[in-house]
Coordinates of C-alpha atoms and ligand atoms in Angstrom, one line a residue:
M1 CA -71.2 118.7 83.6
K2 CA -73.4 120.8 85.4
V3 CA -75.0 121.0 88.1
D4 CA -78.0 121.3 89.2
D5 CA -80.1 123.6 91.7
S6 CA -80.2 119.8 93.6
G7 CA -76.1 120.0 94.0
M8 CA -76.7 116.9 91.2
Q9 CA -73.8 116.7 89.0
R10 CA -75.9 115.9 85.4
P11 CA -74.2 115.9 81.7
D12 CA -75.1 118.7 78.8
M13 CA -77.2 116.8 76.9
R14 CA -76.1 119.5 74.4
R15 CA -72.6 121.0 73.6
N16 CA -69.2 118.6 74.1
R17 CA -66.4 118.1 72.2
L18 CA -67.5 115.3 70.4
T19 CA -71.0 117.7 69.1
A20 CA -67.9 120.0 68.3
L21 CA -65.6 117.8 66.5
L22 CA -68.9 116.0 64.2
D23 CA -70.6 119.6 64.4
M24 CA -73.9 118.2 65.5
Q25 CA -76.3 119.9 67.4
Y26 CA -77.2 116.8 69.9
P27 CA -75.0 113.8 70.5
L28 CA -76.6 111.3 68.0
I29 CA -75.6 109.9 65.9
Q30 CA -77.5 107.2 62.7
G31 CA -75.2 104.0 62.5
P32 CA -73.9 103.4 59.6
Y33 CA -74.9 100.0 57.2
G34 CA -72.6 98.3 54.8
G35 CA -73.6 96.2 51.7
G36 CA -75.6 99.1 50.4
L37 CA -78.3 98.5 53.7
S38 CA -77.3 102.8 53.6
T39 CA -79.7 105.4 52.1
V40 CA -78.8 108.7 51.9
E41 CA -81.9 109.8 52.2
L42 CA -82.0 108.3 55.9
L43 CA -78.1 109.9 56.4
V44 CA -79.8 114.1 55.4
S45 CA -83.3 112.9 57.9
V46 CA -80.6 112.9 60.4
S47 CA -77.6 115.5 59.9
E48 CA -80.8 117.8 59.2
A49 CA -82.8 117.4 63.2
G50 CA -78.9 118.2 64.5
G51 CA -77.6 113.9 64.3
L52 CA -75.4 112.8 62.9
G53 CA -75.5 110.8 59.8
S54 CA -73.8 108.1 57.9
F55 CA -73.0 106.4 55.4
G56 CA -72.1 103.0 55.1
A57 CA -70.0 102.3 52.2
N58 CA -68.1 99.2 51.7
N59 CA -69.7 98.1 49.5
L60 CA -69.2 101.6 47.1
D61 CA -65.4 102.0 44.7
G62 CA -64.0 104.8 44.8
P63 CA -66.1 106.8 41.3
S64 CA -69.4 105.5 43.9
I65 CA -67.9 107.3 46.6
A66 CA -67.6 110.6 45.3
Q67 CA -69.9 110.2 43.8
L68 CA -71.9 108.9 46.6
V69 CA -70.6 112.7 48.8
D70 CA -72.2 114.8 45.5
T71 CA -75.3 113.5 46.2
I72 CA -75.8 114.6 49.7
R73 CA -73.9 117.7 49.6
A74 CA -76.5 118.0 46.9
R75 CA -79.1 117.9 49.8
T76 CA -77.6 119.1 52.9
R77 CA -74.7 121.1 54.4
K78 CA -74.9 119.5 57.6
A79 CA -72.0 117.0 58.8
F80 CA -72.0 113.2 57.6
A81 CA -69.6 110.7 57.9
I82 CA -68.6 107.7 55.2
N83 CA -68.0 104.6 56.8
L84 CA -65.5 101.7 54.9
W85 CA -64.2 98.7 56.3
V86 CA -60.4 97.8 57.1
P87 CA -59.4 95.4 55.5
G88 CA -57.8 92.5 57.9
P89 CA -56.2 89.2 57.1
Q90 CA -58.1 87.7 54.2
S91 CA -59.2 83.5 53.5
D92 CA -59.5 82.8 50.0
T93 CA -61.5 80.3 48.7
S94 CA -61.1 77.7 46.0
P95 CA -62.9 78.1 42.9
A96 CA -63.7 73.9 44.3
E97 CA -64.9 75.8 47.5
L98 CA -67.2 77.1 46.1
A99 CA -69.1 75.0 43.7
R100 CA -69.3 72.9 46.0
A101 CA -70.6 74.9 48.5
I102 CA -73.5 76.4 45.6
E103 CA -73.8 72.6 44.7
R104 CA -75.2 72.3 49.1
M105 CA -77.3 75.7 49.0
G106 CA -79.5 73.9 46.0
R107 CA -82.7 73.0 48.3
W108 CA -82.5 77.0 48.9
Y109 CA -82.8 77.8 45.0
D110 CA -85.0 75.5 44.0
L111 CA -87.2 76.7 47.5
L112 CA -86.9 80.7 45.5
G113 CA -87.3 79.2 42.7
I114 CA -84.0 79.7 40.8
E115 CA -80.4 78.9 39.3
P116 CA -77.5 77.7 40.7
P117 CA -75.2 81.0 40.0
G118 CA -71.3 81.1 38.0
V119 CA -68.7 80.4 40.0
P120 CA -67.4 84.1 40.7
S121 CA -64.1 84.4 39.7
S122 CA -63.3 86.7 43.0
C123 CA -66.1 87.5 45.9
A124 CA -64.5 90.5 46.6
G125 CA -65.7 93.7 47.0
P126 CA -64.1 97.3 46.0
A127 CA -60.0 97.9 47.3
F128 CA -59.6 100.2 50.2
E129 CA -57.2 101.8 49.3
Q130 CA -59.2 102.6 45.8
Q131 CA -62.1 103.9 49.0
I132 CA -59.6 105.9 50.4
E133 CA -58.4 107.7 47.6
A134 CA -61.7 108.9 46.5
L135 CA -62.7 109.5 50.4
L136 CA -60.0 111.7 50.6
E137 CA -60.1 113.7 47.3
V138 CA -63.6 114.3 48.5
R139 CA -62.7 115.0 51.8
P140 CA -66.7 114.6 53.6
P141 CA -67.1 115.9 57.3
V142 CA -66.3 112.5 59.1
F143 CA -65.3 109.1 57.9
S144 CA -66.0 106.4 60.4
F145 CA -64.4 103.2 60.3
V146 CA -65.1 99.6 60.7
F147 CA -62.9 96.1 62.1
G148 CA -59.2 97.9 62.1
V149 CA -57.6 100.8 62.7
P150 CA -55.8 102.6 59.0
A151 CA -52.4 103.7 57.9
T152 CA -50.8 105.9 60.1
H153 CA -50.4 107.9 56.6
V154 CA -54.4 107.7 56.1
L155 CA -55.4 109.8 59.5
D156 CA -52.2 111.7 59.2
K157 CA -54.1 113.0 55.2
C158 CA -57.7 112.8 57.7
R159 CA -56.4 115.3 60.3
A160 CA -54.4 117.5 57.7
H161 CA -57.7 117.5 55.2
G162 CA -59.9 118.5 58.2
I163 CA -61.8 114.6 58.1
A164 CA -63.0 113.8 61.7
T165 CA -62.3 110.2 61.7
I166 CA -63.9 107.6 64.6
G167 CA -63.0 104.1 64.6
T168 CA -64.8 101.3 66.3
A169 CA -63.2 99.2 69.1
T170 CA -65.1 96.2 70.5
T171 CA -63.0 96.4 73.5
V172 CA -60.9 98.4 75.8
A173 CA -57.5 96.9 74.5
E174 CA -58.9 98.4 70.7
A175 CA -59.7 101.7 72.2
I176 CA -56.7 102.1 73.6
I177 CA -55.2 100.9 69.9
L178 CA -57.1 103.4 68.3
D179 CA -56.5 105.8 71.2
R180 CA -52.8 105.4 70.5
A181 CA -53.7 105.4 66.1
G182 CA -55.1 109.7 67.5
V183 CA -58.5 108.8 66.1
D184 CA -60.7 112.0 67.3
A185 CA -63.6 110.2 68.5
I186 CA -64.2 106.3 69.2
V187 CA -67.1 104.1 69.0
A188 CA -67.5 101.4 72.1
S189 CA -69.9 98.5 70.3
G190 CA -70.9 96.2 72.8
F191 CA -72.4 92.5 71.8
E192 CA -76.0 94.3 71.7
A193 CA -75.8 96.3 68.8
G194 CA -77.0 94.2 65.8
G195 CA -74.9 93.5 62.5
H196 CA -71.5 92.8 62.5
R197 CA -69.1 92.3 65.9
G198 CA -66.3 95.1 64.0
S199 CA -63.0 93.1 66.0
F200 CA -60.1 93.0 65.0
L201 CA -57.6 91.7 67.6
R202 CA -59.0 89.2 69.3
P203 CA -61.5 87.2 67.3
A204 CA -65.3 88.4 67.3
E205 CA -66.4 84.8 70.1
E206 CA -63.8 86.0 72.3
S207 CA -64.2 89.7 72.0
L208 CA -68.0 90.1 72.8
I209 CA -68.6 93.1 76.3
G210 CA -72.2 94.3 77.0
T211 CA -72.2 98.3 76.6
L212 CA -73.2 98.2 80.0
A213 CA -69.5 97.1 81.2
L214 CA -67.8 98.4 77.7
V215 CA -68.4 101.4 77.6
P216 CA -66.5 103.0 81.7
Q217 CA -63.9 100.9 80.8
V218 CA -63.7 102.7 77.7
V219 CA -63.5 106.3 79.0
D220 CA -61.5 105.4 81.5
S221 CA -58.9 104.4 79.1
V222 CA -59.0 106.4 76.1
T223 CA -58.3 110.1 75.7
A224 CA -60.1 110.4 72.4
P225 CA -65.1 111.6 73.0
V226 CA -66.2 108.2 73.2
I227 CA -69.7 107.2 70.9
A228 CA -71.9 104.2 73.2
A229 CA -73.3 101.4 70.4
G230 CA -75.0 98.4 71.1
G231 CA -78.8 98.6 72.7
I232 CA -79.8 102.0 72.1
A233 CA -82.9 102.4 70.7
D234 CA -84.8 105.5 72.8
A235 CA -84.2 109.1 75.9
R236 CA -83.0 106.4 77.6
G237 CA -80.4 104.1 76.0
V238 CA -79.0 108.0 75.4
A239 CA -79.2 109.2 78.9
A240 CA -77.5 106.6 80.2
A241 CA -74.5 106.5 76.9
L242 CA -73.7 109.9 78.9
M243 CA -73.9 108.9 82.7
L244 CA -71.8 106.2 81.4
G245 CA -68.7 108.8 80.2
A246 CA -69.8 109.0 76.3
Q247 CA -69.9 111.6 74.6
G248 CA -73.1 110.6 72.2
A249 CA -74.9 106.9 71.5
Q250 CA -74.7 106.3 67.8
I251 CA -77.9 104.5 67.4
G252 CA -78.3 101.7 64.3
T253 CA -81.2 99.0 64.6
A254 CA -84.0 101.7 65.1
F255 CA -83.0 104.1 62.8
L256 CA -83.0 100.9 60.2
A257 CA -86.3 100.9 60.8
C258 CA -87.2 103.9 59.4
A259 CA -89.1 104.7 56.7
E260 CA -86.8 106.7 55.1
A261 CA -84.3 104.0 55.7
N262 CA -86.2 101.9 53.0
L263 CA -85.1 98.6 54.1
P264 CA -86.8 95.6 52.7
Q265 CA -90.0 94.9 53.7
P266 CA -89.2 91.8 55.4
H267 CA -85.8 92.6 57.3
R268 CA -88.7 95.6 58.7
Q269 CA -91.5 93.2 60.0
A270 CA -88.3 91.3 61.4
I271 CA -87.3 94.3 63.4
L272 CA -90.7 95.4 64.0
S273 CA -91.5 91.3 65.4
V274 CA -88.5 91.5 68.0
P275 CA -89.1 90.8 70.5
V276 CA -91.6 87.5 70.2
K277 CA -88.8 86.7 68.2
E278 CA -84.9 86.7 69.1
T279 CA -81.6 88.0 67.9
V280 CA -78.8 85.7 67.6
L281 CA -75.2 86.2 66.8
T282 CA -73.7 83.9 63.8
K283 CA -71.6 84.0 60.6
A284 CA -74.2 81.9 59.0
F285 CA -74.2 85.4 56.7
S286 CA -71.3 86.8 55.4
G287 CA -68.1 84.2 57.9
R288 CA -68.1 86.8 60.3
L289 CA -70.1 86.8 63.4
A290 CA -73.0 89.3 63.0
R291 CA -76.4 89.5 65.2
S292 CA -79.0 89.1 63.2
V293 CA -83.2 88.1 63.4
R294 CA -82.6 84.3 64.6
N295 CA -84.1 82.9 61.2
G296 CA -83.6 79.4 58.8
L297 CA -80.1 80.5 57.7
S298 CA -79.8 81.6 61.5
D299 CA -80.6 77.8 62.3
A300 CA -79.3 75.7 59.9
C301 CA -76.3 77.6 60.4
A302 CA -76.5 76.5 63.7
A303 CA -77.1 72.8 62.9
G304 CA -74.6 72.8 60.0
D305 CA -76.6 72.3 57.1
L306 CA -75.7 75.2 55.4
P307 CA -71.7 76.2 54.2
L308 CA -69.5 78.7 55.8
L309 CA -67.0 79.9 54.3
P310 CA -65.2 82.9 55.3
Y311 CA -65.7 86.6 54.6
P312 CA -65.7 87.6 52.1
A313 CA -67.2 84.7 50.1
Q314 CA -69.6 83.8 52.2
A315 CA -71.5 86.6 51.9
W316 CA -71.6 86.9 49.0
L317 CA -73.0 82.8 48.6
I318 CA -75.8 84.0 50.9
N319 CA -76.8 87.4 48.7
T320 CA -76.8 84.8 45.1
M321 CA -80.5 84.4 47.2
R322 CA -80.8 88.1 47.9
S323 CA -83.5 90.1 45.8
A324 CA -85.5 86.3 45.1
A325 CA -85.7 86.4 48.9
V326 CA -86.5 90.0 49.0
S327 CA -89.5 89.7 46.4
Q328 CA -91.0 86.1 47.6
D329 CA -91.3 88.3 50.7
R330 CA -88.9 85.3 52.3
D331 CA -87.9 87.1 55.3
D332 CA -86.0 82.5 56.3
L333 CA -83.2 83.1 53.8
L334 CA -82.4 86.2 53.9
S335 CA -79.6 88.4 56.1
L336 CA -81.8 90.6 59.1
S337 CA -79.2 92.4 61.1
C338 CA -80.7 93.5 63.6
G339 CA -79.3 94.5 67.4
Q340 CA -81.7 93.7 70.8
A341 CA -83.2 96.8 71.4
A342 CA -85.3 96.0 68.6
G343 CA -87.9 95.7 70.9
L344 CA -88.0 99.6 71.2
V345 CA -88.3 100.0 68.0
Q346 CA -91.8 102.6 66.9
G347 CA -90.5 102.9 62.4
T348 CA -91.3 106.2 62.6
S349 CA -90.2 108.6 60.8
A350 CA -85.8 109.4 61.7
R351 CA -87.1 113.0 62.0
E352 CA -89.9 111.8 64.2
L353 CA -87.2 109.6 66.5
V354 CA -83.9 112.3 67.0
G355 CA -87.0 114.3 68.5
S356 CA -88.1 111.7 70.2
I357 CA -85.1 110.9 71.7
V358 CA -83.7 115.0 72.5
S359 CA -87.1 116.1 73.9
G360 CA -87.1 112.4 76.9
L361 CA -83.1 113.5 77.0
Q362 CA -84.5 116.7 77.8
E363 CA -86.8 114.9 80.3
L364 CA -84.8 112.6 81.9
L365 CA -81.3 114.7 82.6
T366 CA -82.8 117.8 84.7
Ligands
FMN401 C1 -77.9 96.9 59.1 C2 -76.5 96.8 59.5 C3 -75.4 97.3 59.3 C4 -74.5 97.7 59.7 N1 -73.7 98.2 59.6 C5 -72.1 98.7 59.5 C6 -71.5 99.7 58.9 O1 -71.3 98.5 57.2 N2 -70.1 99.7 60.1 C7 -70.5 100.0 60.8 O2 -69.5 101.5 61.2 N3 -71.4 99.5 61.1 C8 -72.3 98.8 61.1 N4 -73.7 98.7 61.6 C9 -73.8 99.3 63.3 C10 -73.9 100.5 63.5 O3 -73.5 101.5 63.2 C11 -74.5 100.8 65.0 O4 -73.1 101.2 65.3 C12 -74.7 99.3 65.4 O5 -76.1 99.4 65.2 C13 -75.4 99.9 66.7 O6 -76.6 98.7 67.6 P1 -77.4 98.6 68.0 O7 -78.0 98.6 66.5 O8 -77.5 98.8 69.1 O9 -78.9 100.2 68.1 C14 -74.6 98.2 61.1 C15 -75.2 98.1 61.7 C16 -76.5 97.4 61.1 C17 -77.7 97.1 61.9

């Protein structure tokens, strides 16, 4: 904290424990996007602009993660984060259940004019252990994660290899567990946030706390620096997060709509149409609770008309429509992850967004 001429305390927007830890100029993190939505372009733009760019690598196997880190390093010497999903208890879906779900999807396949897929032998993504092995080998500057806490030996190796770790909490209790495990920084993710709720202690439906309430309580309960996430899309949001005691802000939705994110057009349009359209928390798109723009599929799910399998089978099922829905501009048949602050999103370039937040912050905090 600094004391200005009027004697008021104000947070230093440029330098704090978090910026030193993550080697960034401003306390601003571009949130990672899983499921293949991250781009190197966006990560590089944000890191080069003085924030920390992130890449969601949950769907990449070990060799692809190694290649990704090489590609990033060829584009920037700045710090960046690679994000993975810690595996929790997984529910198996039998081939018979999958076959029934595919049959119930018939009317949507007909709408898109595509053939129903065959039953896959597995819906599971790459093994976490293999991803971690690659990550420890290539040593990105920052490893962020969601849905749990990696094993102690993984966190120990990160520390030994100089990889800073960021865990994600949706409740104070989760933040305390991450803190005790020794993670270097903690994202406190309020329920305004776009994408999955990363809850791992209690069901996500019972872990819905807004950013304004969550952040100061996490700050009071942990020793690691706290990063506020959820509902932050401009300088006012970042200033508010710093006032609540966070040392940085993680912004997902606003960066996702930036040109460098290369988001499929129907998804980008949906984000830019909020608040005319609203967001909902739904399990429709993956079997896990996530915030998206409300559409035909989330409505069908709420009405019990959409087959609803557990994760990861549901994610596989909805993904079978993805490429056809994108090419046919059908935003009613796509997962449209998006946070509640989307109505503030401009859809400019990431460099401009970082610039406007930094200059706005300067004004607000002095
Ligand atoms: C499309 C999408 C995918 C996301 N995927 C991940 C992910 O894989 N891992 C993660 O830690 N956070 C993920 N998030 C959360 C963001 O990184 C960020 O914390 C969140 O979007 C912040 O809230 P905001 O959307 O209100 O800005 C995702 C968010 C979106 C919108």
